Short mmCIF file of C-alpha atoms and ligand atoms in Angstrom, two decimals:
data_model
loop_
_atom_site.label_atom_id
_atom_site.label_comp_id
_atom_site.label_asym_id
_atom_site.label_seq_id
_atom_site.Cartn_x
_atom_site.Cartn_y
_atom_site.Cartn_z
CA MET C 22 158.70 140.42 -145.86
CA LEU C 23 157.10 143.57 -147.16
CA ILE C 24 158.45 146.73 -145.57
CA ASN C 25 157.88 150.43 -145.97
CA LEU C 26 160.61 153.01 -145.65
CA ILE C 27 160.80 156.71 -146.26
CA VAL C 28 164.12 157.05 -148.04
CA ASN C 29 165.37 160.55 -148.74
CA GLU C 30 161.82 161.81 -148.26
CA GLU C 31 160.39 159.34 -150.74
CA ARG C 32 158.11 156.49 -149.72
CA ARG C 33 159.54 153.14 -150.79
CA THR C 34 157.97 149.69 -150.43
CA LEU C 35 160.17 146.67 -150.88
CA GLU C 36 160.13 142.96 -150.30
CA VAL C 37 163.17 141.64 -148.50
CA MET C 38 164.27 138.42 -146.89
CA PRO C 39 164.40 138.82 -143.10
CA TRP C 40 168.19 138.58 -143.00
CA VAL C 41 168.86 141.39 -145.50
CA SER C 42 170.73 144.30 -143.94
CA LEU C 43 169.55 147.85 -144.39
CA LEU C 44 172.84 148.47 -146.21
CA ASP C 45 172.16 145.78 -148.78
CA ALA C 46 168.55 146.90 -149.15
CA LEU C 47 169.69 150.44 -149.89
CA ARG C 48 172.48 149.49 -152.27
CA ASP C 49 171.14 146.40 -154.02
CA ARG C 50 167.40 146.99 -153.96
CA LEU C 51 167.12 150.75 -154.16
CA GLN C 52 170.36 151.36 -156.10
CA LEU C 53 171.46 153.95 -153.57
CA THR C 54 175.12 153.06 -153.86
CA GLY C 55 176.37 156.25 -152.22
CA THR C 56 176.28 154.34 -148.93
CA LYS C 57 179.42 152.23 -148.90
CA LYS C 58 180.14 148.73 -147.67
CA GLY C 59 183.52 148.56 -146.01
CA CYS C 60 183.87 145.87 -143.39
CA ASP C 61 180.19 144.77 -143.25
CA HIS C 62 180.87 144.07 -139.57
CA GLY C 63 180.23 147.34 -137.75
CA GLN C 64 183.86 148.35 -137.56
CA CYS C 65 184.53 151.02 -140.17
CA GLY C 66 181.54 153.38 -140.36
CA ALA C 67 181.49 153.49 -144.16
CA CYS C 68 177.85 152.40 -144.14
CA THR C 69 176.60 155.13 -141.78
CA VAL C 70 173.19 156.56 -142.64
CA LEU C 71 170.65 158.59 -140.70
CA CYS C 72 167.64 156.66 -139.46
CA ASP C 73 164.90 158.77 -137.89
CA GLY C 74 167.56 161.46 -137.51
CA LYS C 75 170.09 159.28 -135.70
CA ARG C 76 173.28 157.94 -137.21
CA ILE C 77 173.36 154.17 -137.47
CA LEU C 78 175.55 151.53 -139.07
CA SER C 79 173.35 150.18 -141.82
CA CYS C 80 175.38 146.96 -142.08
CA LEU C 81 174.32 146.06 -138.55
CA ALA C 82 170.62 146.84 -138.98
CA LEU C 83 168.22 144.41 -140.60
CA ALA C 84 166.00 146.15 -143.12
CA VAL C 85 162.92 144.59 -141.51
CA MET C 86 163.85 146.20 -138.18
CA LYS C 87 163.55 149.59 -139.82
CA ASP C 88 160.08 149.08 -141.27
CA GLY C 89 158.29 152.43 -141.05
CA SER C 90 161.48 154.41 -140.48
CA SER C 91 162.75 157.45 -142.26
CA VAL C 92 166.22 156.92 -143.72
CA THR C 93 168.55 159.56 -145.12
CA THR C 94 171.50 158.51 -147.24
CA ILE C 95 174.18 160.67 -148.82
CA GLU C 96 171.95 160.98 -151.91
CA GLY C 97 169.48 162.88 -149.73
CA ILE C 98 172.06 165.32 -148.34
CA GLY C 99 172.77 168.29 -150.53
CA SER C 100 173.06 168.16 -154.29
CA GLU C 101 175.39 169.41 -156.96
CA GLY C 102 175.30 173.19 -156.75
CA ASN C 103 173.55 173.06 -153.39
CA LEU C 104 175.91 171.26 -151.07
CA HIS C 105 175.31 170.76 -147.37
CA PRO C 106 177.64 172.98 -145.31
CA ILE C 107 179.47 169.87 -144.11
CA GLN C 108 180.13 168.82 -147.69
CA THR C 109 181.45 172.27 -148.52
CA ALA C 110 183.70 172.19 -145.47
CA PHE C 111 185.04 168.74 -146.46
CA ILE C 112 186.06 170.17 -149.83
CA GLU C 113 187.61 173.27 -148.31
CA HIS C 114 189.63 171.25 -145.79
CA ASP C 115 190.76 168.44 -148.11
CA ALA C 116 188.89 166.01 -145.92
CA PHE C 117 189.05 163.08 -148.33
CA GLN C 118 191.25 161.36 -150.84
CA CYS C 119 189.61 158.27 -152.33
CA GLY C 120 186.25 159.34 -150.95
CA TYR C 121 185.15 155.84 -149.99
CA CYS C 122 184.58 156.72 -146.36
CA THR C 123 183.14 160.16 -147.11
CA PRO C 124 179.39 159.42 -147.39
CA GLY C 125 179.52 157.68 -144.03
CA GLN C 126 181.60 160.48 -142.55
CA ILE C 127 179.14 163.13 -143.74
CA CYS C 128 176.12 161.26 -142.37
CA SER C 129 177.94 160.62 -139.12
CA VAL C 130 178.87 164.30 -138.71
CA ILE C 131 175.28 165.38 -139.21
CA GLY C 132 174.09 162.83 -136.67
CA MET C 133 176.83 163.76 -134.23
CA LEU C 134 176.03 167.47 -134.38
CA GLU C 135 172.38 166.66 -133.66
CA GLU C 136 173.45 164.71 -130.58
CA GLY C 137 174.90 167.92 -129.18
CA LYS C 138 177.69 166.23 -127.24
CA ALA C 139 180.70 167.34 -129.25
CA ASN C 140 181.91 170.63 -127.88
CA THR C 141 185.67 170.36 -128.12
CA ARG C 142 188.04 169.10 -130.78
CA ASP C 143 188.86 166.09 -128.61
CA GLU C 144 185.19 165.29 -128.17
CA VAL C 145 184.66 165.52 -131.92
CA LYS C 146 187.60 163.14 -132.48
CA GLU C 147 186.21 160.68 -129.96
CA LEU C 148 182.66 160.84 -131.27
CA MET C 149 183.84 160.39 -134.86
CA SER C 150 186.20 157.54 -133.98
CA GLY C 151 183.76 154.97 -135.37
CA ASN C 152 184.29 156.33 -138.86
CA LEU C 153 187.65 155.21 -140.16
CA CYS C 154 189.51 156.82 -143.03
CA ARG C 155 192.14 154.56 -144.51
CA CYS C 156 193.51 157.44 -146.59
CA GLY C 157 194.44 159.33 -143.47
CA ALA C 158 192.28 162.39 -144.11
CA ASN C 159 191.34 162.44 -140.43
CA VAL C 160 192.89 165.80 -139.64
CA GLY C 161 191.03 167.46 -142.51
CA ILE C 162 187.81 165.77 -141.43
CA ILE C 163 188.09 167.11 -137.90
CA ASP C 164 189.08 170.54 -139.21
CA ALA C 165 186.01 170.57 -141.45
CA ILE C 166 183.75 169.67 -138.56
CA MET C 167 185.27 172.29 -136.29
CA ASP C 168 184.90 174.85 -139.07
CA VAL C 169 181.20 174.10 -139.39
CA LYS C 170 180.82 174.24 -135.65
CA GLY C 171 182.35 177.71 -135.87
CA SER C 172 184.98 176.97 -133.30
CA THR C 173 188.11 176.18 -135.26
CA THR C 174 191.05 177.25 -133.19
CA GLN C 175 193.87 175.56 -135.06
CA THR C 176 194.61 175.36 -138.74
CA THR C 177 194.88 172.21 -140.78
CA LYS C 178 198.46 172.80 -141.73
CA SER C 179 199.71 173.44 -138.22
CA HIS C 180 198.95 169.99 -136.88
CA THR C 181 198.86 167.74 -139.87
CA THR C 182 201.29 165.34 -138.31
CA LYS C 183 200.67 165.61 -134.61
CA SER C 184 196.99 165.98 -133.85
CA TYR C 185 195.90 162.43 -134.73
CA GLU C 186 198.20 160.32 -132.63
FE1 FES M 218 179.22 148.93 -141.75
FE2 FES M 218 181.89 148.85 -141.93
S1 FES M 218 180.41 148.50 -143.49
S2 FES M 218 180.67 149.49 -140.23
FE1 FES M 219 189.80 157.28 -148.58
FE2 FES M 219 188.64 158.12 -146.32
S1 FES M 219 189.09 159.28 -148.11
S2 FES M 219 189.13 156.09 -146.88
#
């Protein structure tokens, strides 16, 4: 099937089989490999992208379902020398180790902040719970988000071991 997408503000037309996921279309057809495949089953959040401004799991979306949509991947968020504030905060708070989950985390944070439901640290933790970090950088991730929200009340170091029970 022929589909049209706006990907990172660029119009892209591609032919895909109906069963191809948006994730595979992005990675294998458009070579946008910043979006990661973790579980491929909707359980890890590594594949999170923004679709029409909302965060979605691209492994669970068929590319044909998104015909006509506007998709933003990590390649469309900030650039070297001009990072998105969330990316800067991730660096400042040591919010990654291997970095495999990071593109999905960044996209998810941007989508979550747009949703406007995360007011407290606990709400942020809950709303980011679909994005897993196997390296255990979760505390730094939440610290980075709270920093960007301008409401950090606790430091990274002070609850490295106890805040993510
Ligand atoms: Fe999509 Fe894990 S790869 S949720
Ligand atoms: Fe390695 Fe999150 S930084 S999985």
